[in-house]
Amino acid sequence: MGVCLLASEGTMSTAATRLGGETIEPVQLRVEPAIDGRNRLTTAFRIILAIPHLILVGGPIAGAMTWTSGDANSRTDWGAGGLLGAVAAIVAVIAWFAILFTGEYPTGLWNLAAFYLRWRARALAYTSLLRDEYPPFGDGEYPASVVLERPSPPRDRISVAFRLILVIPQLLALWALGVAWVITTIIAWFSILLTGRYPARLYEFGVGVLRWNIRVEAYLLLLHDQYPPFSLA
């Protein structure tokens, strides 16, 4: 899948890396394709099986959007970031002040936010039917994973200061894509139950939306400063 980063999750040193003239995204989602031979039984009850993860790290709809809402109730639904998502949002607020005053994201807080995002990506892949294996609670081996590149200090204070404004176009795009993703996932649910197969084009779209969502959430959580591309790739 393009260029592989030979590094552990969340332990890299620069905000953006170039290899052969190509910019490597600081947030990469890797999902091993699962098109045929899908598990009809777990698919049928997926939303029930996923409840523990939904409570902890939220559901498939872009949770980053709810963090900018003034409605307190919207932050507790399953479309948000779950209980750990609320913690990650608080961490981001603390990190916002830390970066503005010191130019650095405290290491422990960065690791905590990255831990949440990696867990969330695995849970979202499972809930949205991209994989059948039950995800681990916390870090662990899974065929859907996130590789995060940690930026070197000093951080970009200007983009951090206006992060909630800069991210608005991304959130609007994710809202539209999220509606389409719900529809395609419902179609895929019926397809798997009837044929045991996730339509390939819909699968690619689902992975792309998840990838975009994770990149934007990483940007919103201040895990890096590189503006996310408007791309499913």
mmCIF file of C-alpha atoms in Angstrom, residues 62-228:
data_model
loop_
_atom_site.group_PDB
_atom_site.id
_atom_site.type_symbol
_atom_site.label_atom_id
_atom_site.label_comp_id
_atom_site.label_asym_id
_atom_site.label_seq_id
_atom_site.Cartn_x
_atom_site.Cartn_y
_atom_site.Cartn_z
ATOM 1 C CA ALA A 62 -17.026 11.496 12.267
ATOM 2 C CA GLY A 63 -16.752 12.148 15.988
ATOM 3 C CA ALA A 64 -14.496 15.156 15.480
ATOM 4 C CA MET A 65 -17.506 17.182 14.361
ATOM 5 C CA THR A 66 -19.277 16.817 17.696
ATOM 6 C CA TRP A 67 -16.317 18.292 19.581
ATOM 7 C CA THR A 68 -16.993 21.656 17.920
ATOM 8 C CA SER A 69 -20.711 21.592 18.738
ATOM 9 C CA GLY A 70 -22.230 23.586 21.550
ATOM 10 C CA ASP A 71 -24.776 20.875 22.298
ATOM 11 C CA ALA A 72 -23.464 18.911 25.267
ATOM 12 C CA ASN A 73 -25.741 15.971 24.488
ATOM 13 C CA SER A 74 -24.153 15.484 21.075
ATOM 14 C CA ARG A 75 -20.848 14.712 22.725
ATOM 15 C CA THR A 76 -22.159 11.638 24.461
ATOM 16 C CA ASP A 77 -23.843 9.805 21.598
ATOM 17 C CA TRP A 78 -22.242 6.858 19.821
ATOM 18 C CA GLY A 79 -21.411 9.005 16.809
ATOM 19 C CA ALA A 80 -18.937 10.921 18.993
ATOM 20 C CA GLY A 81 -15.631 9.729 20.361
ATOM 21 C CA GLY A 82 -16.941 7.735 23.313
ATOM 22 C CA LEU A 83 -15.608 7.961 26.858
ATOM 23 C CA LEU A 84 -11.978 7.878 25.786
ATOM 24 C CA GLY A 85 -12.774 10.413 23.098
ATOM 25 C CA ALA A 86 -13.902 12.835 25.797
ATOM 26 C CA VAL A 87 -10.577 12.286 27.560
ATOM 27 C CA ALA A 88 -8.704 12.826 24.277
ATOM 28 C CA ALA A 89 -10.606 16.091 23.725
ATOM 29 C CA ILE A 90 -9.541 17.322 27.186
ATOM 30 C CA VAL A 91 -5.973 16.268 26.421
ATOM 31 C CA ALA A 92 -6.113 18.295 23.193
ATOM 32 C CA VAL A 93 -7.238 21.401 25.087
ATOM 33 C CA ILE A 94 -4.349 21.038 27.555
ATOM 34 C CA ALA A 95 -1.943 20.393 24.677
ATOM 35 C CA TRP A 96 -3.261 23.498 22.879
ATOM 36 C CA PHE A 97 -2.100 25.714 25.731
ATOM 37 C CA ALA A 98 1.155 23.771 26.114
ATOM 38 C CA ILE A 99 2.033 24.174 22.436
ATOM 39 C CA LEU A 100 1.192 27.867 22.360
ATOM 40 C CA PHE A 101 3.376 28.558 25.409
ATOM 41 C CA THR A 102 6.207 26.049 24.913
ATOM 42 C CA GLY A 103 6.017 24.890 21.283
ATOM 43 C CA GLU A 104 5.757 21.255 22.403
ATOM 44 C CA TYR A 105 3.036 18.648 22.949
ATOM 45 C CA PRO A 106 3.774 16.906 26.286
ATOM 46 C CA THR A 107 4.959 13.381 25.521
ATOM 47 C CA GLY A 108 2.589 11.586 27.877
ATOM 48 C CA LEU A 109 -0.439 13.443 26.559
ATOM 49 C CA TRP A 110 0.570 12.843 22.935
ATOM 50 C CA ASN A 111 0.905 9.122 23.610
ATOM 51 C CA LEU A 112 -2.520 9.039 25.272
ATOM 52 C CA ALA A 113 -4.234 10.773 22.347
ATOM 53 C CA ALA A 114 -2.427 8.525 19.868
ATOM 54 C CA PHE A 115 -3.467 5.451 21.856
ATOM 55 C CA TYR A 116 -7.104 6.546 21.631
ATOM 56 C CA LEU A 117 -6.893 7.171 17.888
ATOM 57 C CA ARG A 118 -5.309 3.775 17.167
ATOM 58 C CA TRP A 119 -7.998 2.016 19.212
ATOM 59 C CA ARG A 120 -10.718 4.069 17.534
ATOM 60 C CA ALA A 121 -9.489 3.165 14.041
ATOM 61 C CA ARG A 122 -9.639 -0.565 14.831
ATOM 62 C CA ALA A 123 -13.094 -0.250 16.378
ATOM 63 C CA LEU A 124 -14.408 1.759 13.436
ATOM 64 C CA ALA A 125 -13.068 -0.781 10.950
ATOM 65 C CA TYR A 126 -14.940 -3.517 12.813
ATOM 66 C CA THR A 127 -18.171 -1.568 13.315
ATOM 67 C CA SER A 128 -18.302 -0.462 9.671
ATOM 68 C CA LEU A 129 -17.862 -4.094 8.497
ATOM 69 C CA LEU A 130 -14.402 -3.575 6.999
ATOM 70 C CA ARG A 131 -13.094 -6.499 9.090
ATOM 71 C CA ASP A 132 -14.693 -9.437 10.927
ATOM 72 C CA GLU A 133 -12.074 -10.020 13.635
ATOM 73 C CA TYR A 134 -13.084 -8.610 17.011
ATOM 74 C CA PRO A 135 -10.762 -5.710 17.870
ATOM 75 C CA PRO A 136 -8.627 -5.733 21.019
ATOM 76 C CA PHE A 137 -9.416 -3.417 23.900
ATOM 77 C CA GLY A 138 -6.507 -1.010 23.654
ATOM 78 C CA ASP A 139 -3.411 -1.656 21.590
ATOM 79 C CA GLY A 140 -2.907 -5.027 19.946
ATOM 80 C CA GLU A 141 -2.427 -6.805 16.657
ATOM 81 C CA TYR A 142 -5.257 -6.203 14.197
ATOM 82 C CA PRO A 143 -5.564 -6.173 10.385
ATOM 83 C CA ALA A 144 -6.616 -2.520 10.537
ATOM 84 C CA SER A 145 -4.095 -0.166 12.122
ATOM 85 C CA VAL A 146 -2.873 3.411 12.234
ATOM 86 C CA VAL A 147 0.731 4.560 11.948
ATOM 87 C CA LEU A 148 1.280 7.998 13.455
ATOM 88 C CA GLU A 149 4.336 10.124 12.807
ATOM 89 C CA ARG A 150 5.163 12.284 15.780
ATOM 90 C CA PRO A 151 6.289 15.805 14.825
ATOM 91 C CA SER A 152 9.516 17.260 16.117
ATOM 92 C CA PRO A 153 9.335 20.461 18.182
ATOM 93 C CA PRO A 154 8.860 23.313 17.858
ATOM 94 C CA ARG A 155 5.262 22.946 16.707
ATOM 95 C CA ASP A 156 3.454 25.348 14.380
ATOM 96 C CA ARG A 157 1.885 27.710 16.921
ATOM 97 C CA ILE A 158 -0.124 29.636 14.318
ATOM 98 C CA SER A 159 -1.929 26.596 12.883
ATOM 99 C CA VAL A 160 -2.468 25.243 16.405
ATOM 100 C CA ALA A 161 -3.969 28.537 17.585
ATOM 101 C CA PHE A 162 -6.537 28.518 14.768
ATOM 102 C CA ARG A 163 -6.974 24.743 14.474
ATOM 103 C CA LEU A 164 -10.741 24.755 15.097
ATOM 104 C CA ILE A 165 -11.212 27.270 12.293
ATOM 105 C CA LEU A 166 -8.823 25.600 9.849
ATOM 106 C CA VAL A 167 -10.517 22.227 10.279
ATOM 107 C CA ILE A 168 -14.024 23.450 9.374
ATOM 108 C CA PRO A 169 -13.795 22.605 5.627
ATOM 109 C CA GLN A 170 -12.617 19.112 6.553
ATOM 110 C CA LEU A 171 -15.512 18.596 8.952
ATOM 111 C CA LEU A 172 -18.025 19.690 6.324
ATOM 112 C CA ALA A 173 -16.529 17.241 3.828
ATOM 113 C CA LEU A 174 -16.602 14.456 6.415
ATOM 114 C CA TRP A 175 -20.224 15.174 7.214
ATOM 115 C CA ALA A 176 -21.210 14.662 3.572
ATOM 116 C CA LEU A 177 -18.992 11.607 3.217
ATOM 117 C CA GLY A 178 -20.320 10.221 6.501
ATOM 118 C CA VAL A 179 -23.893 10.255 5.199
ATOM 119 C CA ALA A 180 -22.788 8.397 2.068
ATOM 120 C CA TRP A 181 -20.746 5.965 4.184
ATOM 121 C CA VAL A 182 -23.775 5.040 6.280
ATOM 122 C CA ILE A 183 -25.725 4.262 3.117
ATOM 123 C CA THR A 184 -22.952 2.181 1.533
ATOM 124 C CA THR A 185 -22.396 0.292 4.789
ATOM 125 C CA ILE A 186 -26.085 -0.639 4.962
ATOM 126 C CA ILE A 187 -25.887 -1.875 1.367
ATOM 127 C CA ALA A 188 -22.752 -3.861 2.245
ATOM 128 C CA TRP A 189 -24.515 -5.351 5.299
ATOM 129 C CA PHE A 190 -27.254 -6.788 3.109
ATOM 130 C CA SER A 191 -24.721 -7.920 0.519
ATOM 131 C CA ILE A 192 -22.670 -9.828 3.098
ATOM 132 C CA LEU A 193 -25.736 -11.486 4.587
ATOM 133 C CA LEU A 194 -26.953 -12.600 1.150
ATOM 134 C CA THR A 195 -23.688 -13.380 -0.657
ATOM 135 C CA GLY A 196 -20.907 -13.417 1.953
ATOM 136 C CA ARG A 197 -19.165 -10.666 0.007
ATOM 137 C CA TYR A 198 -18.517 -6.951 0.565
ATOM 138 C CA PRO A 199 -18.782 -5.162 -2.843
ATOM 139 C CA ALA A 200 -15.229 -4.162 -3.775
ATOM 140 C CA ARG A 201 -15.985 -0.587 -4.837
ATOM 141 C CA LEU A 202 -17.981 0.085 -1.699
ATOM 142 C CA TYR A 203 -15.178 -1.430 0.358
ATOM 143 C CA GLU A 204 -12.619 0.919 -1.167
ATOM 144 C CA PHE A 205 -14.917 3.850 -0.460
ATOM 145 C CA GLY A 206 -15.398 2.782 3.173
ATOM 146 C CA VAL A 207 -11.656 2.463 3.762
ATOM 147 C CA GLY A 208 -11.124 5.846 2.129
ATOM 148 C CA VAL A 209 -13.669 7.589 4.328
ATOM 149 C CA LEU A 210 -12.228 5.954 7.435
ATOM 150 C CA ARG A 211 -8.727 7.050 6.387
ATOM 151 C CA TRP A 212 -9.912 10.643 5.859
ATOM 152 C CA ASN A 213 -11.748 10.607 9.180
ATOM 153 C CA ILE A 214 -8.695 9.387 11.120
ATOM 154 C CA ARG A 215 -6.421 11.979 9.494
ATOM 155 C CA VAL A 216 -8.792 14.804 10.394
ATOM 156 C CA GLU A 217 -9.217 13.578 13.957
ATOM 157 C CA ALA A 218 -5.433 13.392 14.347
ATOM 158 C CA TYR A 219 -5.180 16.969 13.071
ATOM 159 C CA LEU A 220 -7.961 18.125 15.403
ATOM 160 C CA LEU A 221 -6.306 16.389 18.363
ATOM 161 C CA LEU A 222 -3.122 18.353 17.522
ATOM 162 C CA LEU A 223 -1.131 15.160 16.996
ATOM 163 C CA HIS A 224 0.531 16.825 13.999
ATOM 164 C CA ASP A 225 0.419 20.067 12.018
ATOM 165 C CA GLN A 226 0.262 18.898 8.402
ATOM 166 C CA TYR A 227 -3.118 19.817 6.901
ATOM 167 C CA PRO A 228 -5.034 16.671 5.861
#
